[in-house]
Coordinates of C-alpha atoms (C1' of nucleotides) in Angstrom, one line a residue:
Chain A
M14 CA 26.7 287.3 235.9
A15 CA 25.2 288.0 239.2
G16 CA 27.8 285.8 240.9
R17 CA 30.9 287.9 240.0
C18 CA 31.1 291.5 240.6
G19 CA 34.8 292.2 241.0
Q20 CA 34.5 295.7 239.6
A21 CA 31.4 296.6 241.6
P22 CA 31.9 300.1 243.0
W23 CA 30.1 299.1 246.3
R24 CA 32.6 296.5 247.2
L25 CA 34.2 296.9 250.5
T26 CA 37.8 296.4 249.1
Q27 CA 37.2 299.6 247.0
A28 CA 36.6 301.3 250.3
I29 CA 39.8 300.0 251.7
N30 CA 41.8 301.1 248.6
Y31 CA 40.1 304.4 248.7
S32 CA 42.2 306.6 250.9
V33 CA 40.5 309.6 252.4
G34 CA 43.5 311.0 254.2
I35 CA 42.2 310.8 257.7
D36 CA 44.9 312.8 259.4
A37 CA 43.7 315.7 261.5
S38 CA 44.7 318.4 259.2
T39 CA 42.2 317.4 256.5
L40 CA 39.4 316.9 258.9
A41 CA 36.6 319.4 259.4
P42 CA 37.2 321.6 262.5
A43 CA 36.1 319.6 265.7
M44 CA 32.2 319.5 265.8
P45 CA 30.2 321.0 268.5
V46 CA 29.5 318.2 271.0
P47 CA 25.8 317.3 270.8
T48 CA 24.0 317.9 274.1
A49 CA 23.4 314.5 275.8
P50 CA 19.7 313.8 276.3
A51 CA 18.4 314.7 279.6
N52 CA 16.8 311.4 280.0
G53 CA 19.1 308.6 279.4
A54 CA 16.5 306.0 279.1
S55 CA 15.2 307.0 275.6
G56 CA 16.1 305.2 272.5
A57 CA 16.8 307.5 269.6
T58 CA 17.3 311.2 269.4
P59 CA 15.4 312.5 266.5
A60 CA 18.0 312.7 263.7
S61 CA 15.9 315.0 261.7
D62 CA 17.2 317.6 264.2
E63 CA 19.3 320.3 262.3
R64 CA 22.2 319.8 264.6
I65 CA 22.6 316.2 263.8
A66 CA 21.9 316.6 260.2
G67 CA 24.6 319.0 259.9
Q68 CA 27.3 316.9 261.2
L69 CA 26.3 313.9 259.3
P70 CA 28.9 314.3 256.4
V71 CA 31.6 314.6 259.0
L72 CA 30.5 311.4 260.7
H73 CA 30.4 309.7 257.4
E74 CA 33.9 310.8 256.4
R75 CA 35.5 310.0 259.6
I76 CA 34.0 306.6 260.2
T77 CA 34.4 305.4 256.6
G78 CA 37.9 306.9 256.6
W79 CA 38.7 305.0 259.9
F80 CA 37.3 301.9 258.1
A81 CA 39.4 302.4 254.9
E82 CA 42.6 302.3 257.2
T83 CA 41.6 299.9 260.0
A84 CA 39.2 297.2 258.5
R85 CA 40.0 293.7 258.9
K86 CA 40.8 291.6 255.8
L87 CA 37.9 289.1 255.7
P88 CA 37.4 286.6 252.8
W89 CA 33.7 287.5 252.5
R90 CA 34.7 291.1 252.0
E91 CA 36.9 290.3 248.9
P92 CA 35.6 291.6 245.8
D93 CA 35.3 288.1 244.1
C94 CA 33.2 286.7 246.9
S95 CA 29.9 285.5 245.7
P96 CA 26.5 286.6 247.0
W97 CA 26.3 282.9 248.2
G98 CA 29.6 283.3 250.1
I99 CA 28.2 286.4 251.7
L100 CA 25.0 284.8 252.7
V101 CA 26.8 281.9 254.3
S102 CA 28.9 284.3 256.2
E103 CA 26.1 286.4 257.5
V104 CA 24.3 283.4 258.8
M105 CA 27.5 282.0 260.3
L106 CA 28.1 285.2 262.0
Q107 CA 24.8 285.5 263.9
Q108 CA 25.7 285.5 267.4
T109 CA 29.1 284.0 266.6
P110 CA 32.6 285.8 266.7
V111 CA 34.4 286.3 263.4
V112 CA 37.4 284.1 264.5
R113 CA 35.4 281.2 265.0
V114 CA 33.5 281.5 261.7
L115 CA 36.6 281.8 259.5
P116 CA 37.7 278.2 259.2
V117 CA 34.2 276.8 258.9
W118 CA 33.3 279.3 256.2
Q119 CA 36.3 278.4 254.1
D120 CA 35.3 274.6 254.5
W121 CA 31.8 275.4 253.5
L122 CA 32.6 277.5 250.5
E123 CA 35.2 274.9 249.2
R124 CA 32.7 272.1 249.6
W125 CA 29.7 273.9 248.5
P126 CA 30.6 276.8 246.2
T127 CA 27.0 277.3 245.2
P128 CA 23.5 277.0 246.7
A129 CA 22.8 274.0 244.4
A130 CA 25.9 272.2 245.6
L131 CA 24.6 272.4 249.1
A132 CA 21.0 271.7 248.2
R133 CA 21.9 268.3 246.6
E134 CA 23.3 267.0 249.9
P135 CA 21.3 265.6 252.8
A136 CA 20.5 268.3 255.5
G137 CA 22.5 266.3 258.0
E138 CA 25.7 267.0 256.2
A139 CA 25.2 270.7 256.6
V140 CA 24.8 270.1 260.4
R141 CA 27.7 268.0 260.5
H142 CA 30.0 270.3 258.8
W143 CA 28.6 273.2 260.9
G144 CA 31.0 271.8 263.5
R145 CA 31.1 273.6 266.9
L146 CA 29.8 277.0 265.6
G147 CA 26.8 276.7 267.8
Y148 CA 22.9 277.3 267.1
P149 CA 23.2 274.2 264.7
R150 CA 19.6 274.9 263.4
R151 CA 21.1 277.6 261.5
A152 CA 23.0 274.9 259.4
L153 CA 19.6 273.4 258.8
R154 CA 18.0 276.7 257.7
L155 CA 20.9 277.5 255.6
H156 CA 20.3 274.1 253.8
A157 CA 16.6 274.9 253.4
A158 CA 17.6 278.4 252.1
A159 CA 19.9 276.7 249.5
A160 CA 17.0 274.5 248.4
A161 CA 14.6 277.6 248.2
I162 CA 17.2 279.3 246.2
V163 CA 17.5 276.5 243.7
S164 CA 13.7 275.9 243.4
E165 CA 12.4 279.5 243.5
H166 CA 15.3 281.6 242.2
G167 CA 17.0 279.4 239.5
G168 CA 19.9 278.8 241.9
Q169 CA 20.8 282.6 242.2
V170 CA 20.7 284.3 245.6
P171 CA 17.8 286.8 245.5
G172 CA 19.2 290.3 245.4
T173 CA 16.5 292.3 247.1
Y174 CA 15.6 292.7 250.8
T175 CA 12.2 291.1 250.6
G176 CA 13.4 288.2 248.4
L177 CA 16.1 287.5 251.0
L178 CA 13.8 287.9 253.8
D179 CA 11.7 285.0 252.5
L180 CA 14.6 282.7 252.9
P181 CA 14.7 280.4 256.0
G182 CA 17.1 281.7 258.7
V183 CA 17.1 285.1 257.2
G184 CA 15.7 287.9 259.3
S185 CA 15.7 291.6 258.9
Y186 CA 19.5 292.1 259.8
T187 CA 20.7 289.3 257.4
A188 CA 18.4 290.4 254.6
A189 CA 19.6 294.0 254.8
A190 CA 23.2 292.9 255.2
V191 CA 23.2 290.7 252.1
A192 CA 21.4 293.2 250.0
A193 CA 23.9 295.8 251.0
F194 CA 27.2 293.8 250.9
A195 CA 26.5 291.4 248.1
F196 CA 24.3 293.6 245.8
G197 CA 25.3 297.1 246.7
R198 CA 21.9 298.3 247.9
R199 CA 21.2 301.0 250.2
E200 CA 19.7 299.4 253.3
A201 CA 19.8 300.3 256.9
V202 CA 21.8 297.3 258.5
V203 CA 21.2 297.2 262.1
D204 CA 23.1 294.6 264.1
T205 CA 24.3 294.5 267.8
N206 CA 27.4 296.5 266.9
I207 CA 25.6 299.3 265.1
R208 CA 22.9 299.5 267.7
R209 CA 25.7 300.1 270.3
V210 CA 27.5 302.7 268.3
H211 CA 24.1 304.5 267.6
A212 CA 23.3 304.3 271.2
R213 CA 26.5 305.9 272.5
L214 CA 27.3 308.3 269.6
M215 CA 23.9 309.7 269.1
S216 CA 21.6 308.8 272.2
G217 CA 24.2 309.2 274.9
V218 CA 23.5 305.9 276.6
A219 CA 25.8 303.0 277.5
L220 CA 23.9 300.2 275.7
P221 CA 21.0 299.9 273.4
A222 CA 17.6 298.7 274.6
P223 CA 17.3 294.8 275.2
S224 CA 15.2 294.7 272.0
L225 CA 15.4 296.5 268.7
S226 CA 12.9 299.4 268.5
A227 CA 11.2 301.2 265.7
A228 CA 12.9 304.4 266.8
E229 CA 16.3 302.7 266.2
M230 CA 15.4 301.7 262.8
R231 CA 14.3 305.3 261.9
L232 CA 17.6 306.5 263.4
A233 CA 19.6 304.1 261.4
A234 CA 17.7 305.1 258.1
E235 CA 18.3 308.8 258.8
L236 CA 21.9 308.3 259.4
L237 CA 22.5 306.5 256.2
P238 CA 24.4 308.3 253.5
D239 CA 22.3 309.0 250.3
D240 CA 24.7 307.5 247.9
D241 CA 24.5 303.7 247.4
G242 CA 28.2 303.0 247.4
T243 CA 28.8 305.2 250.5
S244 CA 25.8 303.6 252.4
V245 CA 27.3 300.3 251.9
R246 CA 30.7 301.2 253.3
W247 CA 28.9 303.2 256.1
N248 CA 27.1 300.0 257.2
A249 CA 30.3 298.0 257.1
A250 CA 32.3 300.7 258.9
V251 CA 30.0 301.5 261.8
M252 CA 29.7 297.7 262.4
E253 CA 33.4 297.3 262.4
L254 CA 33.7 300.2 264.7
G255 CA 31.4 298.7 267.1
A256 CA 33.2 295.3 266.8
L257 CA 36.8 296.7 267.3
V258 CA 36.6 300.0 269.2
C259 CA 33.0 300.7 270.5
T260 CA 32.8 297.4 272.2
A261 CA 30.4 296.3 274.8
R262 CA 32.7 295.7 277.7
A263 CA 35.7 297.9 277.5
P264 CA 35.3 300.5 274.8
K265 CA 38.6 301.9 273.4
C266 CA 37.3 305.4 273.1
A267 CA 40.9 306.8 272.7
A268 CA 41.1 305.2 269.2
C269 CA 37.7 306.2 268.2
P270 CA 37.5 308.4 265.1
V271 CA 34.4 310.3 266.6
Q272 CA 35.2 310.5 270.1
D273 CA 34.7 314.2 270.2
S274 CA 31.2 313.8 268.8
C275 CA 30.1 311.1 271.3
A276 CA 27.0 311.8 273.3
W277 CA 27.8 309.1 275.8
L278 CA 31.3 310.4 276.4
A279 CA 30.0 313.9 276.7
A280 CA 27.7 312.9 279.3
G281 CA 30.5 311.3 281.3
E282 CA 30.0 307.7 280.3
P283 CA 26.9 307.0 282.3
P284 CA 26.4 303.4 283.1
P285 CA 23.7 301.2 281.5
S286 CA 20.2 301.9 282.8
Y287 CA 19.6 298.2 283.2
T288 CA 21.4 295.0 283.7
P289 CA 21.5 292.4 281.0
K290 CA 20.1 289.2 281.6
G291 CA 22.5 286.4 281.4
Q292 CA 21.9 283.3 279.1
A293 CA 21.4 280.3 281.4
W294 CA 23.5 277.4 280.6
H295 CA 24.4 275.0 283.3
G296 CA 21.7 272.4 284.0
T297 CA 19.5 273.6 281.1
D298 CA 18.1 271.5 278.4
R299 CA 20.3 273.6 276.1
Q300 CA 23.4 272.0 277.7
V301 CA 22.0 268.6 277.2
R302 CA 21.1 269.3 273.6
G303 CA 24.7 270.5 273.0
A304 CA 26.2 267.4 274.4
L305 CA 23.8 265.3 272.3
M306 CA 24.7 267.2 269.2
A307 CA 28.5 266.7 269.9
V308 CA 27.7 262.9 270.0
L309 CA 25.8 262.9 266.8
R310 CA 28.2 264.9 264.9
L311 CA 31.0 262.5 265.5
A312 CA 28.9 259.3 265.0
D313 CA 29.1 257.7 261.6
S314 CA 26.6 255.0 262.3
P315 CA 23.3 254.9 264.1
V316 CA 23.4 255.9 267.8
P317 CA 21.0 253.7 269.9
A318 CA 19.3 255.7 272.6
E319 CA 21.0 253.4 275.4
M320 CA 24.3 254.9 274.5
F321 CA 23.2 258.1 275.8
Q322 CA 22.2 256.7 279.1
Q323 CA 25.0 254.3 279.7
E324 CA 28.6 254.8 280.9
P325 CA 30.7 254.8 277.7
A326 CA 33.1 252.2 279.3
D327 CA 30.4 249.8 279.8
L328 CA 29.4 250.0 276.1
G329 CA 32.6 248.3 274.9
F330 CA 32.8 250.5 271.8
A331 CA 34.3 253.8 273.1
A332 CA 37.0 253.3 270.3
D333 CA 34.4 254.2 267.7
G334 CA 35.3 257.8 267.9
I335 CA 32.5 259.1 270.0
G336 CA 33.7 258.0 273.2
V337 CA 34.7 261.6 274.4
P338 CA 31.5 263.3 273.7
L339 CA 29.7 260.4 275.3
S340 CA 31.7 260.8 278.4
A341 CA 31.0 264.5 278.4
L342 CA 27.3 263.8 278.0
H343 CA 27.2 261.3 280.8
R344 CA 29.2 263.6 283.1
L345 CA 26.2 265.8 283.0
N346 CA 24.3 263.3 285.0
C347 CA 21.0 264.8 283.9
A348 CA 17.6 263.4 284.8
P349 CA 16.2 260.8 282.4
E350 CA 13.3 263.1 281.6
Q351 CA 15.5 265.9 280.8
L352 CA 17.3 263.7 278.3
E353 CA 14.2 262.6 276.8
R354 CA 13.0 266.2 276.5
A355 CA 16.3 267.2 274.7
L356 CA 16.1 264.4 272.3
A357 CA 12.6 265.2 271.4
G358 CA 13.6 268.8 270.9
L359 CA 16.4 267.7 268.6
L360 CA 13.8 265.6 266.6
D361 CA 11.3 268.5 266.4
D362 CA 14.1 270.7 265.1
G363 CA 15.2 268.1 262.6
L364 CA 18.6 268.2 264.1
A365 CA 18.9 264.5 264.6
E366 CA 19.2 264.0 260.9
L367 CA 23.0 264.2 260.9
R368 CA 23.3 261.6 258.3
Q369 CA 20.9 258.8 256.9
G370 CA 20.4 256.5 259.8
G371 CA 22.7 258.3 262.0
Y372 CA 20.5 258.5 264.8
R373 CA 18.0 256.1 266.3
L374 CA 14.9 257.2 268.4
P375 CA 14.7 255.9 272.0
S376 CA 12.0 253.1 271.9
Chain B
dA4 C1' 7.1 290.7 274.2
dA5 C1' 9.6 287.3 276.2
dT6 C1' 12.0 283.0 275.5
dC7 C1' 14.6 279.8 273.5
dC8 C1' 18.4 278.2 270.8
dG9 C1' 25.3 276.5 271.2
dT10 C1' 29.7 277.5 271.9
dG11 C1' 34.0 279.3 273.5
dG12 C1' 36.7 283.4 274.5
dT13 C1' 37.3 287.1 278.1
dG14 C1' 37.3 290.9 281.6
Chain C
dT5 C1' 36.1 282.1 288.7
dC6 C1' 32.0 283.2 286.4
dA7 C1' 28.8 285.9 284.1
dC8 C1' 28.9 288.4 280.0
dC9 C1' 29.1 288.5 275.2
dA10 C1' 29.2 287.5 270.0
dA11 C1' 27.4 290.3 262.1
dG12 C1' 20.0 287.1 265.2
dG13 C1' 15.9 284.3 264.0
dA14 C1' 11.7 282.1 265.1
dT15 C1' 7.8 281.5 267.8

DNA sequence: AATCCGTGGTG
DNA sequence: TCACCAAGGAT
């Protein structure tokens, strides 16, 4: 029964119940603080270094111990959560905070408890029930992934990294995360939280480089505990540490279980060596797409193109339930060609297919 | 490699 | 207020 693994030793709940007694008296003596790299720009310090290898067991114990005491209770971490539930959570969590995912995940899993259940629905229903999670193409890809799971894997979520990687919307992070968290595999899971923890703790820099490097993947692989079960808990624990303590903006170093080993703290918290590029929004096509999506999600009948261009009050049917998003769209006052471009983009991405006949092309 | 793709909370 | 930011992926 691949879907149920309540007694599986890798499950994170086991880690939470597993008390390691993290009080100071049981810890190894304070580790020597690693020398911060002279050059703060580099990515990964070679972890094959004796100095780092020697303190790995202590890092493992402290961070997994902290996790056992502190981890948030999340439904996709429950021992009876299916691989499908974990896959859905991982896709929803891409670039999206936990608190916003929770209610949508609950709705999805109740509505579509298996890949087959989702696959037999029109793709538009997946997008509609995506709600306002953002990046709605993820819903489309999750629907396509469900179809692939049914047609190519007998309805069971594949349990290997490469099998997962072949699914639409599943990249290197999600494939590793599902292989680890749903199937107990030893994988180097590298997300933005883990990258930031590694950057500070091991490399002594404030932030990881803008794009994931091969050196970072090597470092993550070398930090990974040898034991399967421990490696799964380590991945989850480092991610949680990055989410709750070693945060991007205002890190809570006083609450960090490895503060005395942190290369960045030892170096005096040097500032980032670059300034992150913000994501443009106001006045962009993305903003128009978002406004269009809001209209389409709420419409339960075809939406003529004129509706997008006309004052909702002039249409005479603002009471049909989409008056508010139509007003929001109109308030953007975007150029007609930008509106056309956004519409065309939605069509290219298959995102207008909210429901059969739910959207009509501009003619 | 650099860009694009949504949304809402927050320092 | 406003830019940054969040369990990335695809091209």
